Short mmCIF file of C-alpha atoms in Angstrom, two decimals:
data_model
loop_
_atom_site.label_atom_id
_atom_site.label_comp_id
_atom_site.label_asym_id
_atom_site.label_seq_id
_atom_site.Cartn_x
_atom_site.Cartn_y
_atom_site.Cartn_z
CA UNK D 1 -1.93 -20.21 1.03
CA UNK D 2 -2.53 -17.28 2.86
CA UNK D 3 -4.28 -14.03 1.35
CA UNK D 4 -1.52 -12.02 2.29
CA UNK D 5 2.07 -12.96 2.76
CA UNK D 6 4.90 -10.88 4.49
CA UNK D 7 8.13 -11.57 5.90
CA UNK D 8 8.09 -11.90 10.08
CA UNK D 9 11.80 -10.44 9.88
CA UNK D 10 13.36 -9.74 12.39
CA UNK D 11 14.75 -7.18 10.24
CA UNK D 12 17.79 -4.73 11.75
CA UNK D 13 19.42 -2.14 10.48
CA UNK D 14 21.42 0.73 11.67
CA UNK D 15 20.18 4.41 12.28
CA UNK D 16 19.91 6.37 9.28
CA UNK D 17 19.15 3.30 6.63
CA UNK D 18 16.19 3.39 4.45
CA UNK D 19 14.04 0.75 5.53
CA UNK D 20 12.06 -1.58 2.69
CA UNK D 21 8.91 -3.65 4.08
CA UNK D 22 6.93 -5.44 1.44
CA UNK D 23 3.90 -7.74 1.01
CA UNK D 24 2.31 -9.95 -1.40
CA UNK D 25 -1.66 -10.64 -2.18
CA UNK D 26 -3.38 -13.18 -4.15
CA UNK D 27 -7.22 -11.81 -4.03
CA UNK D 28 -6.96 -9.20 -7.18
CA UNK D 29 -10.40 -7.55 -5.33
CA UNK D 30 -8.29 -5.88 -3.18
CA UNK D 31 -8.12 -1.98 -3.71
CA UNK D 32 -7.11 -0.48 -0.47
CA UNK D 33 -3.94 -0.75 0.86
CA UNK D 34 -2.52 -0.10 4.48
CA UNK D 35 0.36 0.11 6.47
CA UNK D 36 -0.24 -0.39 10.06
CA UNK D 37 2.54 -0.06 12.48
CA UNK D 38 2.40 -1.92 16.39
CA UNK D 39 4.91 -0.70 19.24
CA UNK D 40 5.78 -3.77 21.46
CA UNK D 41 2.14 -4.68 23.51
CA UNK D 42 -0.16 -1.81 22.44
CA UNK D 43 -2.92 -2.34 19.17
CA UNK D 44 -1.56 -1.42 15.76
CA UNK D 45 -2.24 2.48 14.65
CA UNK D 46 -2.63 3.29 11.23
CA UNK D 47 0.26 4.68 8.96
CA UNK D 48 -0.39 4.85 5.60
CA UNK D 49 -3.27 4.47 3.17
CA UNK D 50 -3.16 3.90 -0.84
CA UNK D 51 -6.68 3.35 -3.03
CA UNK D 52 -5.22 1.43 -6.07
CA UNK D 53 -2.08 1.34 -7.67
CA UNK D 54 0.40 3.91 -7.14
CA UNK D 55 2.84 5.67 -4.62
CA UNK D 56 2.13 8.27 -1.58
CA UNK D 57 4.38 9.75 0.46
CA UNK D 58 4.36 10.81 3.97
CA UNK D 59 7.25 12.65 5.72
CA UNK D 60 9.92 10.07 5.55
CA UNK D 61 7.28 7.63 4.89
CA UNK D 62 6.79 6.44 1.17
CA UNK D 63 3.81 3.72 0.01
CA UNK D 64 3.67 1.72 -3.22
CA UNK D 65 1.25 -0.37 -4.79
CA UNK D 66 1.83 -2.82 -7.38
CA UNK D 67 -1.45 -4.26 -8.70
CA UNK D 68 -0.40 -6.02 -11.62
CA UNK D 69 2.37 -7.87 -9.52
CA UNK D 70 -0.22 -7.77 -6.44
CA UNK D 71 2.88 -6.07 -4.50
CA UNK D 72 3.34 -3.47 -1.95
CA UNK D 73 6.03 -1.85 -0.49
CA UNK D 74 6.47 0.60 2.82
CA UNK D 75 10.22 2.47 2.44
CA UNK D 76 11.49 4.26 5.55
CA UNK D 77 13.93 7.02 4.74
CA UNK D 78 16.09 8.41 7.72
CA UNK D 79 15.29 5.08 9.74
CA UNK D 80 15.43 6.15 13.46
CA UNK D 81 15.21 4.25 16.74
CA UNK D 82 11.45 5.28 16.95
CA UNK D 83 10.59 3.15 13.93
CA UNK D 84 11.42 0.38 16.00
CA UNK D 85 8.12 -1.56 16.03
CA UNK D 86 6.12 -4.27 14.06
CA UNK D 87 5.06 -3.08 10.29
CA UNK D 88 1.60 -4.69 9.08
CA UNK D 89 0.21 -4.60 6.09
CA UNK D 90 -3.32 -4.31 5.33
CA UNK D 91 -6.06 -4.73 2.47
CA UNK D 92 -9.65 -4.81 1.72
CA UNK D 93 -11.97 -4.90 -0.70
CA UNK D 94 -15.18 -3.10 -0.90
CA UNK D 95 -17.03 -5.67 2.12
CA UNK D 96 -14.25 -3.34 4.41
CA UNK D 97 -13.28 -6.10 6.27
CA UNK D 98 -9.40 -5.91 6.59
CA UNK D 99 -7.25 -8.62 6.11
CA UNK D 100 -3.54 -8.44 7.64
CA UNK D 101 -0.28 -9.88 7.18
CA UNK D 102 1.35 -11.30 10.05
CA UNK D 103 4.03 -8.33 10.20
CA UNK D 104 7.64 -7.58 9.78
CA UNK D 105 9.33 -6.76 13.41
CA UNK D 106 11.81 -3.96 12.50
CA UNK D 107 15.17 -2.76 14.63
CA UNK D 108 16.59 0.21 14.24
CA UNK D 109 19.90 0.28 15.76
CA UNK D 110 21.67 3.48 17.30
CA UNK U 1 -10.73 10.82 25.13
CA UNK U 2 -9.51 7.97 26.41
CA UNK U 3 -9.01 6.06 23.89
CA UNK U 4 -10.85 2.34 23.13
CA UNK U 5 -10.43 0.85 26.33
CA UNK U 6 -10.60 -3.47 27.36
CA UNK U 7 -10.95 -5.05 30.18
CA UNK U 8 -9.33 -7.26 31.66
CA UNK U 9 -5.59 -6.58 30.35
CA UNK U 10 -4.80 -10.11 31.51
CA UNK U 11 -6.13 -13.56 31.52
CA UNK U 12 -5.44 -16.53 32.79
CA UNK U 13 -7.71 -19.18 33.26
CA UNK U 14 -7.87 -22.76 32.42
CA UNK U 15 -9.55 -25.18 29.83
CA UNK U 16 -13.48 -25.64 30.08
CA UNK U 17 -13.82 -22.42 31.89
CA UNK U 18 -16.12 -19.22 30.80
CA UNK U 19 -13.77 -16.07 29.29
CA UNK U 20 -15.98 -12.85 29.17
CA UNK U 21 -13.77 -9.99 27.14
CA UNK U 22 -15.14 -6.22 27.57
CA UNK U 23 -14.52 -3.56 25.35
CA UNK U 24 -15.45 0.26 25.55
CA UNK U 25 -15.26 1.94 22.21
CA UNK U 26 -14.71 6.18 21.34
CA UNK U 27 -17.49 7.46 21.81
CA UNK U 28 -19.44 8.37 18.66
CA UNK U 29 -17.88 5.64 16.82
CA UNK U 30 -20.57 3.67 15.41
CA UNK U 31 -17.97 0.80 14.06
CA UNK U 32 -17.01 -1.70 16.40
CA UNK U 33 -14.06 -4.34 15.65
CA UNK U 34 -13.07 -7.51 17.30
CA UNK U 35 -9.80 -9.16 16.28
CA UNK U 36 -7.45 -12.26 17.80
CA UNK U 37 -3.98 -11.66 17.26
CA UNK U 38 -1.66 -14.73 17.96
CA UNK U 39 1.94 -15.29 16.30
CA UNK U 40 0.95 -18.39 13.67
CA UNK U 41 -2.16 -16.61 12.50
CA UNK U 42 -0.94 -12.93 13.00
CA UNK U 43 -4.09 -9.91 13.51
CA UNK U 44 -7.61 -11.80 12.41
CA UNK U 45 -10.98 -10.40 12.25
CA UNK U 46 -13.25 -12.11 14.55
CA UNK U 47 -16.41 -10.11 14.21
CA UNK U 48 -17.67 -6.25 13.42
CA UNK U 49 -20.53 -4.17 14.53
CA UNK U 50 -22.07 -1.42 12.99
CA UNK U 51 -24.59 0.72 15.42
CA UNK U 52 -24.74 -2.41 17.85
CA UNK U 53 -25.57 -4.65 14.96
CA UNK U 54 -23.23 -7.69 13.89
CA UNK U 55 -22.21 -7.04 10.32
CA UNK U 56 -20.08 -9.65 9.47
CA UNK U 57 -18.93 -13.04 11.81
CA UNK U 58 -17.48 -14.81 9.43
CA UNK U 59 -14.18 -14.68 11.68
CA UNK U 60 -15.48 -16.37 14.47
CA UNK U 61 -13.61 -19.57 14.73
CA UNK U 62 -16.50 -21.80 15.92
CA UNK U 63 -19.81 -21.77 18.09
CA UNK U 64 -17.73 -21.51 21.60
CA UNK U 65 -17.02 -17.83 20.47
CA UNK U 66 -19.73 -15.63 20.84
CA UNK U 67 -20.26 -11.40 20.37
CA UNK U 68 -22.56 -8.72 21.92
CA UNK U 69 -23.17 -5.10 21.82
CA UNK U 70 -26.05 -4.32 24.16
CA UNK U 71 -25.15 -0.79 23.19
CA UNK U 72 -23.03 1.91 21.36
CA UNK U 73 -20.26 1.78 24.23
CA UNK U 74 -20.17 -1.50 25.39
CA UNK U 75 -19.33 -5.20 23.54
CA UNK U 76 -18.27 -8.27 25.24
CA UNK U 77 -16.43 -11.37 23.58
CA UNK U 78 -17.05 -14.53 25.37
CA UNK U 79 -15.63 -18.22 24.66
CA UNK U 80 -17.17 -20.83 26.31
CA UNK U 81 -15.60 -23.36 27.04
CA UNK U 82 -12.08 -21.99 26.44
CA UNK U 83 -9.45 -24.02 24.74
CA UNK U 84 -5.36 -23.49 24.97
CA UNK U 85 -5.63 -22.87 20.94
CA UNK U 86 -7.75 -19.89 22.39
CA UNK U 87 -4.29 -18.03 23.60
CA UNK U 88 -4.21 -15.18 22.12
CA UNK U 89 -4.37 -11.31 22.31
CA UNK U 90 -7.68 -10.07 21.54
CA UNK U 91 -8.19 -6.51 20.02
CA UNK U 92 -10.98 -4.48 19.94
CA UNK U 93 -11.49 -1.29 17.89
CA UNK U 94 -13.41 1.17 16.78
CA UNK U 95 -14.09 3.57 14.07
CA UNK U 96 -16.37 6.46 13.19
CA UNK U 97 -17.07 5.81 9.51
CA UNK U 98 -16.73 2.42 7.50
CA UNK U 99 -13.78 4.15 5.34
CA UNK U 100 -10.46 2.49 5.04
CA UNK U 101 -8.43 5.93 4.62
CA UNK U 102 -10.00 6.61 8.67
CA UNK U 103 -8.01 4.85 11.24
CA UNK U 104 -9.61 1.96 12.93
CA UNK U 105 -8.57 2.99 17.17
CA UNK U 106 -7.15 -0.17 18.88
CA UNK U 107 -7.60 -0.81 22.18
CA UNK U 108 -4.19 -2.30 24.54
CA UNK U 109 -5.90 -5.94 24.19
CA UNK U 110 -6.66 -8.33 26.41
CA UNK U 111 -3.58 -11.55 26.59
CA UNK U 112 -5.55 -14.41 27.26
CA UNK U 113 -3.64 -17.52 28.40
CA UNK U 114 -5.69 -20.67 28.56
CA UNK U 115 -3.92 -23.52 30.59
#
């Protein structure tokens, strides 16, 4: 079993929808969580950071953290074309050494 | 700045042969990152650096897979001798601090086919 499990998608949806990427864990020594996001053949940029449990928000951007269900979630409000990319998670623990899941291609449609 | 940059962008070469990987990192970034991206495995950590020093290479997938950083803006990857399984985009990065909240840079990779 893999540390961190996420859907590959393909996942489309049309302009406009909100968006819901999500990813398990099973190391409970993870306490930083991060959403990476990869246009098609450049390196991944980061998105969004969480320490611990709870939500952030960014913009249209909104992070959640789960610990007792070892569960996060990146929504998308106001999807738009632009999102169009591959959505990784991320975690670590305090040896900061990230550990990814294998991303969740999104399509927003026009 | 320009940004983390790699060299080559492209490789292709075929089994048994010698890959050397090059990677330039932001300068003043005293974190240096290698990772293998492929589709099965997704984004791995090969190896890190922290000023020029390996930190952790518990990544490394097996003694044909060496690191070096001679110095604060240069590393090199090298596999010797390169398999097929070894097709893969390689990453490097770099960061200032060893914080997770500060973005690790990525370069464009390097594809690496192995015939």
């Amino acid at each position: 079993q893999k540390e961190v499990e996420q859907d590959p998608g393909p996942l489309s949806v049309p302009e406009g929808a909100i968006v819901s990427l999500n990813c398990t864990y099973s190391n409970s020594a993870f306490q930083y969580f991060m959403w990476y996001r990869q246009y098609s053949r450049k390196g991944p940029e980061l998105l969004m950071y969480t320490y611990s449990s709870g939500n952030k928000e960014d913009g249209r951007f909104t992070a959640q953290v789960d610990k007792s269900s070892k569960y996060i979630s990146l929504f998308i409000r106001d999807s738009q074309p632009s999102d169009s990319a591959t959505y990784l998670c991320a975690m670590g623990d305090s040896s900061y050494k990230l550990i990814f899941g294998s991303g969740t291609r999104l399509l927003v449609r026009p | 700045d320009a940004g983390v940059i790699q060299s080559p962008r492209h490789e292709v070469t075929e089994m048994g042969q010698e890959v050397t990987l090059r990677c330039k990192p932001i300068s003043g970034h005293d974190y240096l990152f290698w990772y293998r991206q492929t589709m099965m495995r997704g984004l791995e950590l090969l190896i890190y650096f922290n000023n020029n020093v390996p930190i952790d290479d518990s990544g490394m997938p097996e003694d044909r897979f060496s690191a070096k950083m001679p110095n604060a803006s240069f590393s090199t990857l090298k596999i010797q001798p390169s398999e097929p399984r070894d097709s893969a985009v390689y990453f490097c990065a770099s960061s200032r601090r060893a914080l997770y909240q500060e973005t690790q840079y990525f370069g464009p990779g390097t594809r690496l086919l192995v015939l």
